[in-house]
Amino acid sequence: MTHVFDEATAVQKVDARDGHVVRATTHPAYNNMVGPFGGITAATVVRSLMDHPDALGEPLALTINYAAPIADGEWDLDLVVIRTNRTNQHWTFTIDQNEKTVATGTAVFGVRRDTWADTEQSAPTAPPVEDVPAVDFPDFIAWAANYDTRFVVGGLDSASDDSTSTLWLRDEPARPLDYPALTSMTDAFFPRVFLRKGTYLPAGTISLTTYFHATNEELAAQGSDPVLATARGARFGNGHFDQYGQIWGGDVLLATTHQLVYYKDAA
């Protein structure tokens, strides 16, 4: 039986004179307040890049800029290789729908080499996942039902002077972690302004960048176990803020992410 995540990120090749164009279709299970969940769109891009016949190595970085909401239905992804070096490869892409560009971005793939390594950051402290209760989100945030979410700190209970959330996170139903799923998880943090204000506000991601630190072997070792995710904002004002996040598998830093988010004050 196909997992809903794989259904939502499936694409088919379409004819194109230039480049490599694939066609995706929005999935109602990953609807958000306006348009589809940005994480599922980014995950579809990563899956399509990995499946490209010219792809080199593994994903290292992705930046996607959401220029406009994607409407329900089909959308086209045009992937272009800019340059391939010995150990890294650079891409640009555009997402078009109804003859208009709704997103743009870049990606870097590469071959991971055995070198000196160290991780300066440490995973947040958290109780065992089974000791933390799962939470539900409102029905209008449909995509959240596809995750088992358990807040250690920073749930949307009341306003807070600290925008930090730390949570256990896993696909629901459980699914082995791979790069597309990891991509989606880096966008699974609700906008930090919700936590600061203690309520839902009109808000959305403008730009999402994800850095993939995990190797294929580390993803395989993680399997379908929950990851520990943490995020916080830096500065809020003038209708925008940024937020930084980390995804951990045990003491292994799997991915980091940075977003630029717009918001409007509640009426």
Tab-separated table of C-alpha atoms in Angstrom:
chain	number	residue	atom	x	y	z
A	1	MET	CA	0.000	0.000	0.000
A	2	THR	CA	1.449	3.355	-1.060
A	3	HIS	CA	2.141	5.811	1.752
A	4	VAL	CA	0.241	9.105	1.414
A	5	PHE	CA	3.556	10.996	1.427
A	6	ASP	CA	4.705	9.085	-1.648
A	7	GLU	CA	1.380	9.737	-3.348
A	8	ALA	CA	1.702	13.455	-2.634
A	9	THR	CA	5.266	13.711	-4.008
A	10	ALA	CA	4.754	11.585	-7.121
A	11	VAL	CA	5.484	13.190	-10.507
A	12	GLN	CA	5.376	12.217	-14.147
A	13	LYS	CA	7.676	13.324	-16.967
A	14	VAL	CA	6.142	15.645	-19.540
A	15	ASP	CA	7.436	16.678	-22.948
A	16	ALA	CA	9.534	19.831	-22.974
A	17	ARG	CA	11.753	21.339	-25.645
A	18	ASP	CA	14.323	22.530	-23.116
A	19	GLY	CA	15.287	21.294	-19.673
A	20	HIS	CA	13.643	18.489	-17.745
A	21	VAL	CA	10.017	19.092	-16.814
A	22	VAL	CA	7.911	16.922	-14.530
A	23	ARG	CA	4.285	17.358	-13.503
A	24	ALA	CA	2.974	17.052	-9.957
A	25	THR	CA	-0.532	17.245	-8.531
A	26	THR	CA	-1.523	18.732	-5.183
A	27	HIS	CA	-2.832	16.260	-2.612
A	28	PRO	CA	-5.699	17.175	-0.246
A	29	ALA	CA	-3.994	15.397	2.661
A	30	TYR	CA	-1.293	18.091	2.608
A	31	ASN	CA	-3.493	21.172	2.304
A	32	ASN	CA	-2.561	24.197	4.392
A	33	MET	CA	-4.356	27.414	5.287
A	34	VAL	CA	-3.567	28.812	1.809
A	35	GLY	CA	-2.511	26.322	-0.839
A	36	PRO	CA	-0.515	23.146	-0.183
A	37	PHE	CA	1.909	22.693	2.715
A	38	GLY	CA	5.218	24.199	1.608
A	39	GLY	CA	7.142	21.215	2.937
A	40	ILE	CA	5.412	18.800	0.569
A	41	THR	CA	6.195	21.077	-2.382
A	42	ALA	CA	9.872	21.222	-1.370
A	43	ALA	CA	9.911	17.446	-0.858
A	44	THR	CA	8.521	16.946	-4.377
A	45	VAL	CA	11.355	19.067	-5.759
A	46	VAL	CA	13.973	17.010	-3.899
A	47	ARG	CA	12.437	13.717	-5.030
A	48	SER	CA	12.369	14.928	-8.635
A	49	LEU	CA	15.999	16.059	-8.467
A	50	MET	CA	17.073	12.710	-7.021
A	51	ASP	CA	15.250	10.897	-9.824
A	52	HIS	CA	16.810	13.079	-12.540
A	53	PRO	CA	19.060	10.925	-14.774
A	54	ASP	CA	21.925	13.418	-14.452
A	55	ALA	CA	21.803	13.824	-10.645
A	56	LEU	CA	25.183	13.581	-8.912
A	57	GLY	CA	25.425	12.174	-5.398
A	58	GLU	CA	23.058	13.224	-2.616
A	59	PRO	CA	21.174	16.430	-1.763
A	60	LEU	CA	23.312	18.969	0.096
A	61	ALA	CA	21.204	22.135	0.000
A	62	LEU	CA	17.851	23.386	-1.248
A	63	THR	CA	16.380	26.883	-1.387
A	64	ILE	CA	12.804	27.347	-2.537
A	65	ASN	CA	11.120	30.742	-2.852
A	66	TYR	CA	7.332	30.669	-2.741
A	67	ALA	CA	6.338	33.504	-5.070
A	68	ALA	CA	2.604	32.786	-4.970
A	69	PRO	CA	0.240	30.167	-3.539
A	70	ILE	CA	-0.102	26.977	-5.577
A	71	ALA	CA	-3.729	26.284	-6.460
A	72	ASP	CA	-5.318	22.842	-6.234
A	73	GLY	CA	-4.443	20.759	-9.260
A	74	GLU	CA	-1.433	20.141	-11.482
A	75	TRP	CA	1.808	22.111	-11.477
A	76	ASP	CA	4.977	21.798	-13.542
A	77	LEU	CA	8.555	21.660	-12.266
A	78	ASP	CA	11.355	22.621	-14.648
A	79	LEU	CA	14.808	21.406	-13.510
A	80	VAL	CA	17.999	22.798	-15.034
A	81	VAL	CA	21.563	21.660	-14.331
A	82	ILE	CA	23.752	24.779	-14.191
A	83	ARG	CA	27.106	23.102	-13.612
A	84	THR	CA	28.476	19.710	-12.613
A	85	ASN	CA	31.887	19.562	-10.946
A	86	ARG	CA	33.807	16.559	-9.634
A	87	THR	CA	32.068	16.505	-6.252
A	88	ASN	CA	29.194	19.002	-6.467
A	89	GLN	CA	26.394	19.901	-8.820
A	90	HIS	CA	24.320	23.081	-9.080
A	91	TRP	CA	20.686	23.353	-10.143
A	92	THR	CA	17.996	25.935	-10.680
A	93	PHE	CA	14.290	25.214	-10.896
A	94	THR	CA	10.955	26.920	-11.436
A	95	ILE	CA	7.445	25.837	-10.604
A	96	ASP	CA	4.768	26.975	-13.045
A	97	GLN	CA	1.015	26.687	-12.883
A	98	ASN	CA	-1.494	28.063	-15.367
A	99	GLU	CA	1.356	29.662	-17.357
A	100	LYS	CA	2.564	31.663	-14.335
A	101	THR	CA	5.637	31.088	-12.169
A	102	VAL	CA	4.648	30.387	-8.568
A	103	ALA	CA	8.031	29.337	-7.115
A	104	THR	CA	11.720	29.442	-7.929
A	105	GLY	CA	14.781	27.941	-6.334
A	106	THR	CA	18.233	26.449	-6.369
A	107	ALA	CA	19.719	23.175	-5.199
A	108	VAL	CA	23.151	21.706	-4.638
A	109	PHE	CA	23.902	17.998	-4.855
A	110	GLY	CA	27.233	16.409	-4.113
A	111	VAL	CA	29.387	13.395	-3.389
A	112	ARG	CA	30.138	13.039	0.326
A	113	ARG	CA	33.798	12.259	1.022
A	114	ASP	CA	35.425	10.736	4.091
A	115	THR	CA	37.045	13.698	5.899
A	116	TRP	CA	37.628	15.036	9.401
A	117	ALA	CA	34.256	15.725	11.026
A	118	ASP	CA	32.762	17.335	14.130
A	119	THR	CA	29.369	18.658	15.266
A	120	GLU	CA	29.563	21.790	17.421
A	121	GLN	CA	25.842	21.815	18.238
A	122	SER	CA	24.204	19.432	20.715
A	123	ALA	CA	20.759	17.881	20.507
A	124	PRO	CA	18.155	19.426	22.833
A	125	THR	CA	17.350	17.614	26.049
A	126	ALA	CA	14.009	15.809	25.846
A	127	PRO	CA	12.150	13.054	27.698
A	128	PRO	CA	11.521	9.786	25.847
A	129	VAL	CA	9.002	10.148	23.048
A	130	GLU	CA	6.539	7.775	24.739
A	131	ASP	CA	6.415	10.103	27.774
A	132	VAL	CA	5.271	13.088	25.687
A	133	PRO	CA	1.616	13.240	24.586
A	134	ALA	CA	0.732	13.685	20.939
A	135	VAL	CA	-1.151	16.836	19.929
A	136	ASP	CA	-3.709	17.600	17.247
A	137	PHE	CA	-3.888	20.671	15.032
A	138	PRO	CA	-7.068	22.348	13.710
A	139	ASP	CA	-8.713	20.757	10.682
A	140	PHE	CA	-7.775	23.695	8.436
A	141	ILE	CA	-4.106	22.653	8.826
A	142	ALA	CA	-4.715	19.321	7.084
A	143	TRP	CA	-1.046	18.456	6.506
A	144	ALA	CA	-0.337	18.266	10.261
A	145	ALA	CA	-2.472	15.103	10.505
A	146	ASN	CA	0.286	13.330	8.555
A	147	TYR	CA	2.678	13.727	11.481
A	148	ASP	CA	2.819	12.349	14.989
A	149	THR	CA	3.751	15.577	16.808
A	150	ARG	CA	4.729	15.706	20.480
A	151	PHE	CA	5.822	19.045	21.942
A	152	VAL	CA	8.488	18.969	24.629
A	153	VAL	CA	8.394	22.781	24.877
A	154	GLY	CA	6.792	25.528	22.853
A	155	GLY	CA	3.391	24.183	21.925
A	156	LEU	CA	0.707	26.644	20.896
A	157	ASP	CA	-0.921	26.907	24.310
A	158	SER	CA	-0.396	30.590	25.143
A	159	ALA	CA	1.703	33.604	24.218
A	160	SER	CA	5.390	33.333	25.084
A	161	ASP	CA	8.430	35.614	25.209
A	162	ASP	CA	10.500	32.716	23.841
A	163	SER	CA	9.779	31.415	20.343
A	164	THR	CA	11.587	28.085	20.858
A	165	SER	CA	9.724	24.861	20.142
A	166	THR	CA	11.247	21.420	20.651
A	167	LEU	CA	9.214	18.413	19.572
A	168	TRP	CA	9.287	14.776	18.656
A	169	LEU	CA	8.178	14.334	15.047
A	170	ARG	CA	7.427	11.306	12.871
A	171	ASP	CA	5.469	10.604	9.702
A	172	GLU	CA	1.995	9.225	10.431
A	173	PRO	CA	1.680	6.403	9.574
A	174	ALA	CA	5.342	5.658	10.259
A	175	ARG	CA	7.608	5.701	7.208
A	176	PRO	CA	11.389	5.201	6.853
A	177	LEU	CA	13.155	8.553	6.697
A	178	ASP	CA	14.651	9.627	3.374
A	179	TYR	CA	15.725	12.946	1.887
A	180	PRO	CA	12.274	14.002	0.608
A	181	ALA	CA	10.671	13.228	3.986
A	182	LEU	CA	13.488	15.041	5.798
A	183	THR	CA	12.899	18.043	3.530
A	184	SER	CA	9.234	18.144	4.447
A	185	MET	CA	10.025	17.909	8.157
A	186	THR	CA	12.212	21.008	7.996
A	187	ASP	CA	9.050	22.974	7.172
A	188	ALA	CA	6.913	21.300	9.855
A	189	PHE	CA	7.525	24.042	12.452
A	190	PHE	CA	4.520	26.339	12.712
A	191	PRO	CA	5.406	30.036	12.229
A	192	ARG	CA	7.198	31.297	15.344
A	193	VAL	CA	4.943	34.350	15.488
A	194	PHE	CA	2.070	32.027	16.482
A	195	LEU	CA	3.967	31.105	19.630
A	196	ARG	CA	4.979	34.675	20.437
A	197	LYS	CA	1.404	35.957	20.050
A	198	GLY	CA	-0.354	32.847	21.360
A	199	THR	CA	-2.745	32.648	18.412
A	200	TYR	CA	-2.962	31.854	14.710
A	201	LEU	CA	-2.226	34.803	12.407
A	202	PRO	CA	-2.169	35.142	8.629
A	203	ALA	CA	1.388	33.960	7.891
A	204	GLY	CA	3.336	31.970	5.359
A	205	THR	CA	6.840	31.005	4.295
A	206	ILE	CA	8.413	33.174	1.610
A	207	SER	CA	11.752	31.396	1.407
A	208	LEU	CA	12.907	28.060	2.826
A	209	THR	CA	16.504	26.844	2.829
A	210	THR	CA	17.432	23.366	3.999
A	211	TYR	CA	20.928	21.964	4.489
A	212	PHE	CA	21.181	18.178	4.430
A	213	HIS	CA	23.879	16.869	6.759
A	214	ALA	CA	22.699	13.252	6.899
A	215	THR	CA	24.240	10.546	4.772
A	216	ASN	CA	22.192	7.759	3.226
A	217	GLU	CA	23.585	5.430	5.881
A	218	GLU	CA	22.479	7.745	8.690
A	219	LEU	CA	18.989	7.987	7.225
A	220	ALA	CA	18.818	4.204	6.994
A	221	ALA	CA	19.901	3.936	10.630
A	222	GLN	CA	17.174	6.382	11.649
A	223	GLY	CA	14.533	4.266	9.926
A	224	SER	CA	11.011	5.197	10.998
A	225	ASP	CA	11.999	6.332	14.508
A	226	PRO	CA	10.870	9.841	15.547
A	227	VAL	CA	13.280	12.716	15.038
A	228	LEU	CA	13.810	15.473	17.589
A	229	ALA	CA	13.169	18.860	16.019
A	230	THR	CA	13.783	22.336	17.416
A	231	ALA	CA	13.245	25.839	16.029
A	232	ARG	CA	13.266	29.450	17.136
A	233	GLY	CA	12.922	32.915	15.600
A	234	ALA	CA	15.479	35.719	15.642
A	235	ARG	CA	13.804	39.052	14.849
A	236	PHE	CA	10.150	39.904	14.289
A	237	GLY	CA	8.957	43.148	12.737
A	238	ASN	CA	7.675	45.023	9.711
A	239	GLY	CA	5.623	42.034	8.622
A	240	HIS	CA	8.478	39.513	8.430
A	241	PHE	CA	10.627	37.295	10.634
A	242	ASP	CA	13.161	34.522	10.243
A	243	GLN	CA	13.252	31.183	12.008
A	244	TYR	CA	16.053	28.635	12.346
A	245	GLY	CA	15.557	24.913	12.925
A	246	GLN	CA	17.430	21.673	13.469
A	247	ILE	CA	16.408	18.037	12.938
A	248	TRP	CA	18.179	15.441	15.091
A	249	GLY	CA	18.277	11.656	15.012
A	250	GLY	CA	19.714	10.748	18.396
A	251	ASP	CA	22.994	12.662	18.611
A	252	VAL	CA	23.256	12.958	14.802
A	253	LEU	CA	22.359	16.319	13.273
A	254	LEU	CA	20.400	15.329	10.180
A	255	ALA	CA	19.437	18.729	8.756
A	256	THR	CA	19.290	22.449	9.499
A	257	THR	CA	16.892	24.988	8.039
A	258	HIS	CA	16.306	28.725	7.809
A	259	GLN	CA	13.111	30.439	6.715
A	260	LEU	CA	11.856	33.907	5.940
A	261	VAL	CA	8.192	34.209	6.889
A	262	TYR	CA	5.643	36.981	6.345
A	263	TYR	CA	2.815	37.706	8.774
A	264	LYS	CA	-0.036	40.117	9.366
A	265	ASP	CA	-1.322	41.290	12.730
A	266	ALA	CA	-4.639	39.788	13.769
A	267	ALA	CA	-7.624	42.071	13.242
